[in-house]
Coordinates of C-alpha atoms and ligand atoms in Angstrom, one line a residue:
M6 CA -33.0 13.7 23.1
L7 CA -29.3 14.2 21.8
G8 CA -26.3 13.4 23.9
Q9 CA -24.7 16.1 25.7
M10 CA -21.1 15.5 24.8
Q11 CA -19.0 17.9 23.2
S12 CA -19.0 17.6 19.4
Q13 CA -15.5 17.8 17.6
P14 CA -14.9 16.9 14.2
L15 CA -12.6 14.0 13.7
L16 CA -9.6 15.7 11.9
I17 CA -6.1 14.5 11.1
S18 CA -4.8 17.8 12.6
T19 CA -6.0 16.7 16.1
L20 CA -3.6 13.5 15.8
I21 CA -0.5 15.9 15.4
V22 CA -1.7 18.2 18.3
H23 CA -2.0 15.2 20.6
A24 CA 1.3 13.8 19.5
E25 CA 3.1 17.2 20.3
R26 CA 1.3 17.7 23.7
H27 CA 1.7 14.2 25.1
H28 CA 4.4 12.5 23.2
A29 CA 6.8 15.4 22.1
S30 CA 9.9 13.5 22.9
G31 CA 8.7 10.4 21.0
E32 CA 11.4 9.6 18.5
I33 CA 11.2 9.7 14.8
V34 CA 14.2 8.2 13.1
S35 CA 14.8 8.2 9.4
R36 CA 17.3 6.8 7.1
R37 CA 17.7 9.6 4.6
V38 CA 18.1 9.5 0.9
E39 CA 21.5 11.1 1.6
G40 CA 22.3 7.9 3.3
D41 CA 22.7 9.4 6.9
I42 CA 20.3 8.7 10.0
H43 CA 18.1 11.8 11.0
R44 CA 16.7 12.1 14.4
S45 CA 13.7 13.9 15.1
N46 CA 10.6 13.6 17.6
W47 CA 6.8 14.2 17.5
G48 CA 7.4 17.8 18.7
Q49 CA 9.5 18.6 15.9
I50 CA 7.3 17.0 13.4
A51 CA 4.4 19.0 14.8
V52 CA 6.2 22.2 14.5
R53 CA 7.4 21.5 11.1
S54 CA 4.0 20.3 9.9
R55 CA 2.8 23.8 11.0
K56 CA 5.7 25.4 8.8
V57 CA 4.6 23.1 5.9
A58 CA 0.8 24.5 6.6
N59 CA 2.0 28.1 6.4
A60 CA 4.1 27.4 3.3
L61 CA 1.0 25.9 1.7
N62 CA -1.2 29.0 2.5
G63 CA 1.3 30.9 0.5
L64 CA 0.7 29.0 -2.8
N65 CA -3.0 30.2 -3.1
L66 CA -4.3 26.8 -3.2
A67 CA -8.1 26.0 -2.9
F68 CA -9.8 23.7 -0.1
S69 CA -9.4 20.0 -1.2
D70 CA -6.8 21.0 -3.8
R71 CA -4.4 17.8 -4.3
V72 CA -0.6 18.1 -3.1
A73 CA 1.1 15.1 -4.2
T74 CA 4.2 13.2 -2.7
L75 CA 6.7 11.1 -4.5
A76 CA 8.7 9.9 -1.6
W77 CA 10.2 7.1 0.4
N78 CA 9.3 6.7 4.2
G79 CA 10.9 9.4 6.2
Y80 CA 10.4 12.5 8.4
R81 CA 9.6 15.0 5.6
H82 CA 7.1 12.5 4.3
L83 CA 5.5 12.5 7.7
E84 CA 5.2 16.2 8.1
L85 CA 3.5 16.4 4.8
Y86 CA 1.1 13.8 5.8
F87 CA -0.3 16.3 8.4
G88 CA 0.6 19.5 7.1
V89 CA -1.2 18.7 3.7
S90 CA -4.3 17.2 5.2
G91 CA -4.4 19.4 8.3
T92 CA -4.7 22.5 6.2
G93 CA -7.7 20.8 4.3
H94 CA -5.9 19.9 1.0
V95 CA -5.8 16.3 0.0
L96 CA -2.5 14.4 0.3
H97 CA -2.1 12.4 -3.0
T98 CA 0.7 9.8 -2.4
L99 CA 2.0 8.9 -5.8
N100 CA 3.8 5.4 -6.5
P101 CA 7.2 6.2 -7.8
R102 CA 7.4 2.7 -9.2
L103 CA 4.9 3.2 -11.9
H104 CA 6.0 3.9 -15.6
P105 CA 6.2 7.6 -16.4
D106 CA 3.3 7.3 -18.5
Q107 CA 1.2 5.9 -15.9
L108 CA 2.3 8.4 -13.5
T109 CA 1.6 11.2 -15.8
W110 CA -2.0 9.9 -16.3
I111 CA -2.5 9.8 -12.6
V112 CA -1.0 13.3 -11.8
N113 CA -3.4 14.7 -14.6
H114 CA -6.3 12.8 -13.5
A115 CA -6.0 14.0 -10.0
E116 CA -5.1 17.5 -11.1
D117 CA -2.4 17.8 -8.5
K118 CA -1.2 21.3 -7.9
V119 CA 1.9 20.5 -6.0
V120 CA 4.3 17.6 -6.2
C121 CA 6.9 17.1 -3.4
F122 CA 9.5 14.6 -4.2
D123 CA 12.6 12.9 -3.0
M124 CA 15.7 13.6 -4.9
T125 CA 15.9 10.0 -6.0
F126 CA 13.0 10.7 -8.2
L127 CA 14.3 13.8 -9.9
P128 CA 15.2 11.9 -13.3
L129 CA 11.3 10.7 -13.1
V130 CA 10.0 14.1 -12.3
K131 CA 12.0 15.6 -15.3
A132 CA 10.6 13.1 -17.5
V133 CA 6.9 13.7 -16.7
A134 CA 6.9 17.6 -15.6
A135 CA 6.1 18.9 -18.9
K136 CA 3.1 16.7 -19.4
C137 CA 1.7 17.7 -16.3
P138 CA 0.0 21.1 -16.7
T139 CA -2.0 21.2 -13.4
V140 CA 1.4 21.1 -11.5
K141 CA 2.2 24.6 -10.5
H142 CA 4.9 23.9 -7.7
W143 CA 7.8 21.3 -7.8
I144 CA 9.5 20.8 -4.3
A145 CA 12.5 18.6 -3.6
L146 CA 12.7 16.9 -0.4
C147 CA 16.2 18.2 0.4
D148 CA 18.3 21.1 1.9
A149 CA 18.7 24.1 -0.3
D150 CA 22.3 23.2 -1.1
K151 CA 21.3 19.8 -2.4
L152 CA 19.2 21.4 -5.1
P153 CA 20.8 21.0 -8.6
A154 CA 21.4 24.3 -10.3
D155 CA 20.5 22.7 -13.8
S156 CA 17.3 20.8 -12.8
G157 CA 15.5 22.0 -15.9
L158 CA 12.3 22.4 -13.7
P159 CA 11.2 26.1 -13.7
G160 CA 10.7 27.3 -10.0
L161 CA 11.9 24.2 -8.3
Q162 CA 12.4 24.8 -4.5
S163 CA 14.0 22.8 -1.9
Y164 CA 11.7 21.8 0.8
E165 CA 13.9 23.1 3.7
A166 CA 13.9 26.6 1.9
W167 CA 10.3 26.4 1.2
I168 CA 9.3 25.8 4.8
G169 CA 12.5 27.3 6.4
G170 CA 11.3 30.9 6.7
Q171 CA 7.8 30.0 7.8
P172 CA 6.4 30.8 11.2
D173 CA 6.2 27.7 13.3
T174 CA 2.7 28.9 14.9
Y175 CA -0.3 27.9 13.0
H176 CA -4.2 27.3 14.0
W177 CA -5.4 24.2 12.2
P178 CA -8.7 25.1 10.8
T179 CA -11.9 23.3 11.6
F180 CA -13.8 21.8 9.0
D181 CA -16.4 19.0 8.1
E182 CA -14.7 15.6 9.0
N183 CA -16.0 14.1 6.0
S184 CA -13.8 16.4 4.0
A185 CA -11.2 14.5 1.8
S186 CA -8.0 14.0 3.3
S187 CA -5.8 11.7 1.1
M188 CA -6.0 9.7 -2.0
C189 CA -4.2 6.7 -3.5
Y190 CA -4.7 5.2 -6.9
T191 CA -5.3 1.4 -7.3
S192 CA -4.1 -0.5 -10.4
G193 CA -7.5 -0.9 -12.2
T194 CA -7.9 -4.4 -13.6
T195 CA -9.7 -3.2 -16.4
G196 CA -9.0 0.3 -17.9
N197 CA -7.3 3.1 -16.2
P198 CA -6.5 3.2 -12.3
K199 CA -9.2 4.5 -10.1
A200 CA -8.6 6.5 -7.0
A201 CA -9.9 5.9 -3.3
L202 CA -10.5 9.1 -1.7
Y203 CA -10.0 8.9 2.1
S204 CA -11.7 11.5 4.5
H205 CA -10.5 13.0 7.8
R206 CA -13.2 10.9 9.6
S207 CA -12.4 7.5 7.9
T208 CA -8.7 8.0 8.6
I209 CA -9.2 8.8 12.3
L210 CA -11.6 5.9 12.7
H211 CA -9.2 3.6 11.0
A212 CA -6.4 4.9 13.3
F213 CA -8.3 4.1 16.4
T214 CA -9.0 0.5 15.2
A215 CA -5.5 -0.2 13.8
A216 CA -3.9 0.7 17.4
L217 CA -6.2 -1.9 19.3
P218 CA -4.6 -4.9 20.7
D219 CA -6.0 -7.5 18.5
A220 CA -5.2 -5.4 15.4
L221 CA -1.5 -3.7 15.4
S222 CA -1.2 -3.3 19.0
L223 CA 0.5 -0.1 19.2
S224 CA 1.6 1.6 22.3
A225 CA 3.8 4.5 23.5
R226 CA 6.3 1.9 24.5
D227 CA 6.7 0.5 21.0
S228 CA 9.3 1.4 18.4
V229 CA 7.6 0.6 15.0
L230 CA 9.3 0.2 11.5
P231 CA 6.9 0.5 8.6
V232 CA 8.6 -1.0 5.7
V233 CA 5.4 -0.8 3.8
P234 CA 5.9 2.4 1.7
M235 CA 4.1 5.6 2.6
F236 CA 3.1 6.0 -1.0
H237 CA 0.9 3.0 -0.6
V238 CA -2.5 3.1 1.2
N239 CA -1.1 5.7 3.6
A240 CA 1.2 2.9 4.8
W241 CA -1.6 1.0 6.4
G242 CA -2.6 3.8 8.7
L243 CA 0.6 3.5 10.8
P244 CA 1.6 7.3 10.6
Y245 CA -1.7 8.2 12.0
S246 CA -2.1 5.5 14.7
A247 CA 1.6 6.3 15.6
A248 CA 0.7 9.9 16.4
A249 CA -2.3 8.8 18.5
T250 CA -0.2 6.4 20.6
G251 CA 3.1 8.2 20.6
C252 CA 4.9 5.3 19.5
K253 CA 8.4 5.6 18.1
L254 CA 8.7 5.5 14.2
V255 CA 11.7 4.3 12.3
F256 CA 11.8 5.0 8.7
P257 CA 13.8 3.0 6.3
G258 CA 14.0 5.6 3.4
P259 CA 15.0 3.9 0.1
A260 CA 17.1 1.2 1.9
M261 CA 14.7 -1.8 1.8
D262 CA 17.6 -4.5 1.7
G263 CA 17.9 -7.2 4.3
K264 CA 21.2 -5.8 5.8
S265 CA 19.8 -2.1 6.1
I266 CA 16.7 -3.2 7.6
Y267 CA 18.4 -5.5 10.1
E268 CA 20.6 -2.6 11.2
L269 CA 17.8 -0.5 11.8
L270 CA 15.7 -3.0 13.6
E271 CA 18.7 -3.5 15.9
S272 CA 19.9 -0.1 16.4
E273 CA 16.7 1.5 17.0
K274 CA 15.4 -1.4 19.1
V275 CA 12.5 -1.9 16.9
S276 CA 9.5 -3.9 18.5
M277 CA 7.2 -4.2 15.5
A278 CA 7.7 -3.8 11.9
A279 CA 5.2 -3.9 9.0
G280 CA 5.6 -5.1 5.4
V281 CA 4.9 -7.2 2.5
P282 CA 6.1 -10.7 2.3
T283 CA 9.0 -10.0 -0.4
V284 CA 10.7 -7.5 2.2
W285 CA 10.6 -10.1 4.8
Q286 CA 12.1 -12.7 2.5
M287 CA 15.1 -10.4 2.0
L288 CA 15.4 -9.8 5.7
L289 CA 15.2 -13.7 6.6
G290 CA 17.8 -14.3 3.8
H291 CA 20.2 -11.9 5.5
L292 CA 19.5 -13.3 8.9
Q293 CA 20.1 -16.9 7.7
A294 CA 23.1 -16.1 5.6
N295 CA 24.9 -14.2 8.6
N296 CA 23.6 -16.2 11.5
L297 CA 21.8 -13.4 13.1
K298 CA 19.1 -13.1 15.7
F299 CA 16.6 -10.3 16.8
S300 CA 17.3 -8.8 20.1
T301 CA 14.1 -6.5 20.3
L302 CA 11.7 -7.5 17.6
K303 CA 8.6 -8.9 19.0
S304 CA 6.1 -8.9 16.1
T305 CA 5.8 -8.2 12.3
V306 CA 2.8 -7.5 10.4
I307 CA 2.7 -9.1 7.1
G308 CA 0.1 -8.2 4.5
G309 CA -0.5 -7.2 1.0
S310 CA -0.3 -10.8 -0.2
A311 CA -0.5 -14.0 1.6
C312 CA 2.3 -14.8 4.1
P313 CA 3.9 -18.0 3.0
P314 CA 3.8 -20.8 5.6
A315 CA 7.5 -21.2 5.8
M316 CA 8.0 -17.4 6.4
M317 CA 5.7 -17.7 9.4
K318 CA 7.4 -20.8 10.7
A319 CA 10.8 -19.1 10.4
F320 CA 9.7 -15.9 12.2
N321 CA 7.9 -17.8 14.9
D322 CA 10.3 -20.9 15.5
Q323 CA 13.7 -19.7 14.5
Y324 CA 13.4 -16.1 15.7
G325 CA 10.7 -15.9 18.3
V326 CA 8.9 -13.2 16.3
A327 CA 5.0 -13.3 16.2
V328 CA 3.8 -12.8 12.6
I329 CA 0.5 -11.1 12.6
H330 CA -1.1 -11.6 9.1
A331 CA -3.3 -8.9 7.9
W332 CA -5.5 -8.4 5.1
G333 CA -7.1 -5.2 3.4
M334 CA -7.0 -3.2 0.2
T335 CA -6.5 0.2 -1.0
E336 CA -10.1 0.7 -1.2
M337 CA -10.4 -0.2 2.5
S338 CA -7.8 2.3 3.9
P339 CA -6.8 -0.6 4.0
L340 CA -7.3 -2.7 7.3
G341 CA -10.0 -5.2 7.0
T342 CA -8.8 -8.4 9.0
V343 CA -6.0 -9.2 11.2
C344 CA -5.2 -12.6 12.4
S345 CA -4.9 -12.8 16.1
L346 CA -6.0 -15.9 18.1
K347 CA -9.0 -16.1 20.6
N348 CA -9.0 -18.4 23.7
A349 CA -10.5 -21.3 21.8
Q350 CA -7.5 -21.5 19.5
L351 CA -5.0 -20.9 22.3
A352 CA -6.1 -24.3 23.5
L353 CA -5.2 -26.0 20.3
P354 CA -1.7 -27.9 19.6
A355 CA 0.8 -25.7 18.2
E356 CA 0.4 -26.9 14.5
E357 CA -3.3 -26.2 14.5
Q358 CA -2.7 -22.7 15.9
H359 CA 0.0 -22.3 13.0
K360 CA -3.0 -23.2 10.5
V361 CA -5.3 -20.6 11.9
L362 CA -2.4 -18.0 11.9
L363 CA -1.9 -18.5 8.2
K364 CA -5.6 -17.2 7.6
Q365 CA -5.9 -13.6 6.8
G366 CA -7.8 -13.3 10.2
R367 CA -10.8 -11.7 11.9
A368 CA -12.5 -8.6 10.9
V369 CA -11.5 -5.4 13.0
Y370 CA -14.3 -3.5 14.7
G371 CA -15.5 -1.1 12.0
V372 CA -15.4 -3.8 9.2
D373 CA -18.2 -6.1 8.5
M374 CA -17.7 -9.0 6.1
K375 CA -19.7 -11.7 4.4
I376 CA -19.0 -14.1 1.6
V377 CA -21.6 -14.6 -1.1
D378 CA -22.3 -17.1 -3.9
D379 CA -22.9 -16.2 -7.5
A380 CA -26.6 -15.2 -6.8
G381 CA -25.5 -13.0 -4.0
D382 CA -26.7 -15.2 -1.2
E383 CA -24.6 -15.2 1.8
L384 CA -22.8 -18.3 2.5
P385 CA -22.4 -20.1 5.9
W386 CA -19.3 -19.5 8.1
D387 CA -18.1 -23.0 8.1
G388 CA -14.4 -22.7 6.9
K389 CA -15.2 -24.7 3.9
R390 CA -17.7 -22.9 1.4
Y391 CA -16.0 -20.1 -0.5
G392 CA -17.5 -17.1 -2.2
D393 CA -17.0 -13.5 -3.3
L394 CA -15.8 -11.6 -0.2
L395 CA -18.0 -8.3 0.5
V396 CA -17.2 -5.7 3.1
R397 CA -18.8 -2.5 4.5
G398 CA -17.9 0.0 7.2
P399 CA -17.0 3.8 7.7
W400 CA -13.5 3.3 6.2
I401 CA -14.4 1.3 3.1
I402 CA -14.9 3.1 -0.2
A403 CA -18.4 4.2 -1.3
S404 CA -17.5 5.4 -4.8
Y405 CA -14.1 6.2 -6.8
F406 CA -12.7 9.6 -7.2
K407 CA -14.6 11.5 -10.0
G408 CA -17.2 8.6 -10.0
E409 CA -15.2 6.4 -12.1
G410 CA -16.6 3.1 -12.9
G411 CA -20.0 4.0 -11.7
D412 CA -21.4 2.7 -8.3
P413 CA -19.0 0.0 -7.0
L414 CA -21.2 -1.4 -4.3
R415 CA -23.8 -4.3 -4.2
Y416 CA -26.8 -3.6 -2.2
D417 CA -28.5 -6.2 -0.1
A418 CA -32.2 -6.5 0.7
Q419 CA -32.1 -3.9 3.4
G420 CA -30.6 -1.7 0.8
Q421 CA -27.2 -1.7 2.5
G422 CA -24.2 -1.3 0.2
W423 CA -21.5 -3.8 0.2
F424 CA -18.1 -3.2 -1.4
P425 CA -17.0 -6.4 -3.5
T426 CA -13.4 -7.0 -2.9
G427 CA -12.7 -9.0 -5.8
D428 CA -11.3 -11.8 -3.5
V429 CA -12.7 -15.2 -2.9
A430 CA -12.6 -16.5 0.8
T431 CA -14.0 -18.8 3.3
I432 CA -14.9 -17.8 7.1
D433 CA -14.9 -20.2 9.7
P434 CA -17.2 -20.5 12.6
D435 CA -14.9 -18.3 14.8
G436 CA -14.9 -15.6 12.1
F437 CA -11.4 -16.2 10.6
M438 CA -11.4 -15.4 7.0
Q439 CA -9.0 -17.0 4.4
I440 CA -8.4 -15.8 0.8
T441 CA -8.5 -18.9 -1.4
D442 CA -8.3 -17.0 -4.5
R443 CA -8.3 -13.7 -6.4
S444 CA -11.1 -13.2 -8.8
K445 CA -9.2 -10.4 -10.4
D446 CA -6.2 -11.5 -12.6
V447 CA -3.9 -8.8 -11.3
I448 CA -0.2 -10.1 -10.6
K449 CA 1.3 -9.1 -7.4
S450 CA 5.2 -8.9 -7.7
G451 CA 6.9 -7.8 -4.6
G452 CA 4.1 -6.2 -3.1
E453 CA 3.4 -4.2 -6.3
W454 CA 0.6 -4.6 -8.9
I455 CA 1.1 -5.6 -12.5
S456 CA -1.9 -5.4 -14.7
S457 CA -2.4 -8.4 -16.9
I458 CA -4.4 -6.3 -19.3
D459 CA -1.6 -3.7 -19.7
V460 CA 0.9 -6.6 -20.4
E461 CA -1.4 -8.2 -22.9
N462 CA -2.1 -5.0 -24.6
I463 CA 1.7 -4.5 -25.3
A464 CA 2.2 -8.1 -26.6
M465 CA -0.9 -7.8 -28.7
A466 CA 0.5 -4.6 -30.4
H467 CA 3.4 -6.8 -31.7
P468 CA 2.7 -7.7 -35.5
A469 CA 3.2 -11.4 -35.1
V470 CA 0.9 -11.9 -32.0
A471 CA -2.8 -13.0 -32.5
M472 CA -3.6 -13.5 -28.9
A473 CA -1.9 -12.9 -25.5
A474 CA -2.8 -13.8 -22.0
C475 CA -0.8 -12.6 -19.1
V476 CA -0.9 -14.8 -16.0
G477 CA 1.2 -14.6 -12.6
M478 CA 3.4 -17.6 -11.8
H479 CA 4.6 -18.4 -8.2
H480 CA 8.0 -16.9 -7.5
P481 CA 9.8 -17.7 -4.4
K482 CA 11.2 -14.1 -3.9
W483 CA 8.6 -11.9 -5.7
D484 CA 5.6 -13.9 -4.7
E485 CA 4.5 -13.8 -8.4
R486 CA 6.0 -12.8 -11.7
P487 CA 4.1 -12.4 -15.0
I488 CA 4.5 -14.6 -18.0
V489 CA 2.7 -14.1 -21.3
V490 CA 1.0 -16.8 -23.2
V491 CA 1.0 -16.2 -26.9
V492 CA -0.8 -17.4 -30.0
K493 CA 1.1 -16.3 -33.1
K494 CA -0.6 -15.2 -36.2
P495 CA -0.7 -17.9 -38.9
G496 CA 2.7 -17.8 -40.9
A497 CA 4.0 -15.0 -38.6
E498 CA 7.3 -15.6 -36.6
V499 CA 8.6 -14.0 -33.4
T500 CA 10.9 -15.4 -30.9
R501 CA 10.7 -15.4 -27.1
E502 CA 13.7 -12.8 -27.0
E503 CA 12.2 -10.7 -29.6
L504 CA 8.9 -10.4 -28.0
L505 CA 10.5 -9.7 -24.4
A506 CA 12.6 -6.8 -26.1
F507 CA 9.5 -5.5 -27.6
F508 CA 8.5 -4.6 -24.0
E509 CA 11.4 -2.4 -23.3
G510 CA 10.7 1.2 -23.0
K511 CA 6.6 0.6 -23.0
T512 CA 6.3 -0.3 -19.5
A513 CA 8.3 -0.2 -16.3
K514 CA 11.2 -2.9 -16.4
W515 CA 9.7 -4.9 -13.3
Q516 CA 6.4 -5.1 -15.2
I517 CA 7.8 -7.0 -18.2
P518 CA 7.0 -10.7 -18.2
D519 CA 9.7 -13.1 -17.2
D520 CA 8.9 -15.5 -20.0
V521 CA 6.9 -16.2 -23.2
V522 CA 5.1 -19.5 -23.6
F523 CA 3.9 -20.1 -27.2
V524 CA 0.7 -22.2 -27.6
D525 CA -1.6 -23.2 -30.3
A526 CA -4.8 -21.8 -28.5
I527 CA -5.8 -20.0 -25.5
P528 CA -9.0 -21.3 -23.9
L529 CA -12.0 -19.0 -24.4
G530 CA -15.3 -18.9 -22.5
A531 CA -18.8 -18.6 -23.9
T532 CA -18.8 -15.0 -24.3
G533 CA -15.3 -15.1 -25.9
K534 CA -13.3 -14.1 -22.7
M535 CA -10.1 -15.7 -22.0
Q536 CA -10.6 -18.3 -19.3
K537 CA -7.4 -17.7 -17.2
M538 CA -8.4 -20.4 -14.6
T539 CA -8.2 -23.0 -17.3
L540 CA -5.1 -21.5 -18.7
R541 CA -3.4 -21.7 -15.2
Q542 CA -4.7 -25.3 -14.8
Q543 CA -2.8 -26.0 -18.3
L544 CA 0.4 -24.4 -17.0
K545 CA 0.3 -26.2 -13.6
D546 CA 3.6 -27.8 -14.2
Y547 CA 5.4 -24.6 -15.7
V548 CA 8.3 -23.3 -13.7
L549 CA 9.7 -19.9 -14.3
P550 CA 13.1 -19.5 -15.9
G551 CA 16.0 -19.5 -13.5
I552 CA 14.3 -21.1 -10.4
Ligands
AMP19 P1 -4.0 -3.4 -2.6 O1 -5.2 -2.4 -2.9 O2 -2.8 -3.1 -3.7 O3 -3.5 -3.1 -1.3 O4 -4.4 -4.8 -2.9 C1 -5.5 -5.5 -2.1 C2 -5.4 -6.9 -2.5 O5 -4.3 -7.5 -2.2 C3 -6.6 -7.6 -1.8 O6 -7.8 -7.4 -2.5 C4 -6.1 -9.1 -1.9 O7 -6.3 -9.7 -3.1 C5 -4.6 -9.0 -1.7 N1 -4.1 -9.0 -0.2 C6 -3.9 -8.0 0.6 N2 -3.6 -8.9 1.7 C7 -3.5 -10.0 1.6 C8 -3.2 -11.1 2.4 N3 -2.8 -11.1 3.6 N4 -3.3 -12.4 1.9 C9 -3.6 -12.5 0.6 N5 -4.1 -11.5 -0.2 C10 -4.0 -10.3 0.2

């Protein structure tokens, strides 16, 4: 016997329909690339996403065609979130911090048909456009009068002119909720980046869970500032959960410095903010230097890399702001765990509570997790034993876009597929997970990834380099910065400065290592692979230059 409830597919368009009908006056405030503050609301966002939908329909795209964005957090980006996915196209959020060659590769791999970009990125677009043959339409996210006459991009249109003449009525189509809705490339630890392809269903289910009290705890009374960029993992699901709950959204645009963020937090009465530790470091630095306090901020979600204990203490003890530590991945939409205490922990002394809050937290409903040993056997949840962290659930990747890399899942005795996160973790008896290590060697700098292999490949291209290993070193501001450890070819000479100069123009500036360490040998394992754990051990007393 089947249940007799109405069957409605879980589609992203339903979020914006709900937001307009029930939260039309809910504010959407954006600092624009132009520098001014723009004020909109859910009602206007809904109208303009319908104009986007009509404009897209005029481009003769096929269902599931990719429409890319190269944009900061702002109201136009939000309109595209709903307009693109709502029409059955796939929103592909491009990361503007990538090197132009990486960006070109990704646009071509995704076969993007349209790219909508903020004017900040015009030079980047000009550098890649000729090498992106699949892109038929370049749209600048600006008013018609801001469009440069000599952009060099054939057919370039302004977003406002593109949607301006469109009708504001549109009937959102109904289709299979498992259809692709958006995509995000993750920096591959080996080889080229791979894309996670989200579905309408996975996005909506994730949005429900993200809003729960023990997750991000969103309500119509909240004013939320996502510092986490909308070009990364759909900004942790916040745009969707915000539409579902009707909370106010405050977008920082390109201004991520402590002063600009602080101004917005105060002027827009922000109650909750979300971002990576690096941004919060800058914010705390600004508060401390200017002896400021928060008047409305109650909580801040910190994720993407581990929240440093001193940061959590500063937020909690000096500023009365609760830190919500969260963990996830591009492959997980991204939410996996959030750290909020249970009654048992509330009974603990403050210092003990603080230790628990530093963990990455408990699995949210929808995500199951386990830790396994090398043989794949599940390890106990004793808070001590650590193993590979595996996850499963309806918003966790089943396979990468175009099947790249084969089947990523590991199957248990029941035939259930688990995604290996590449993280190593403990889980305590109350279900609090803590990341102890990263089995991958990617370097996390300011919330962005640097592939150690990319760095090594460039170093190895230098004629004097015999072997190169790139490892991340702790940095107080950026979390980690790469250094490259080099063995020179016998009789060959290269200085630190020459090698660093060799990186110029071959990768993005921020991906260039901070230092070169020359050694006689790099430790190798039995199969000839570099042993980075041992190397890091050898470098344990190393300090980055200038710290
Ligand atoms: P990404 O796919 O770029 O979002 O990166 C995902 C990876 O970032 C995870 O596999 C972890 O290694 C790391 N990560 C994310 N959140 C945290 C956190 N709260 N603490 C420690 N590492 C984290």
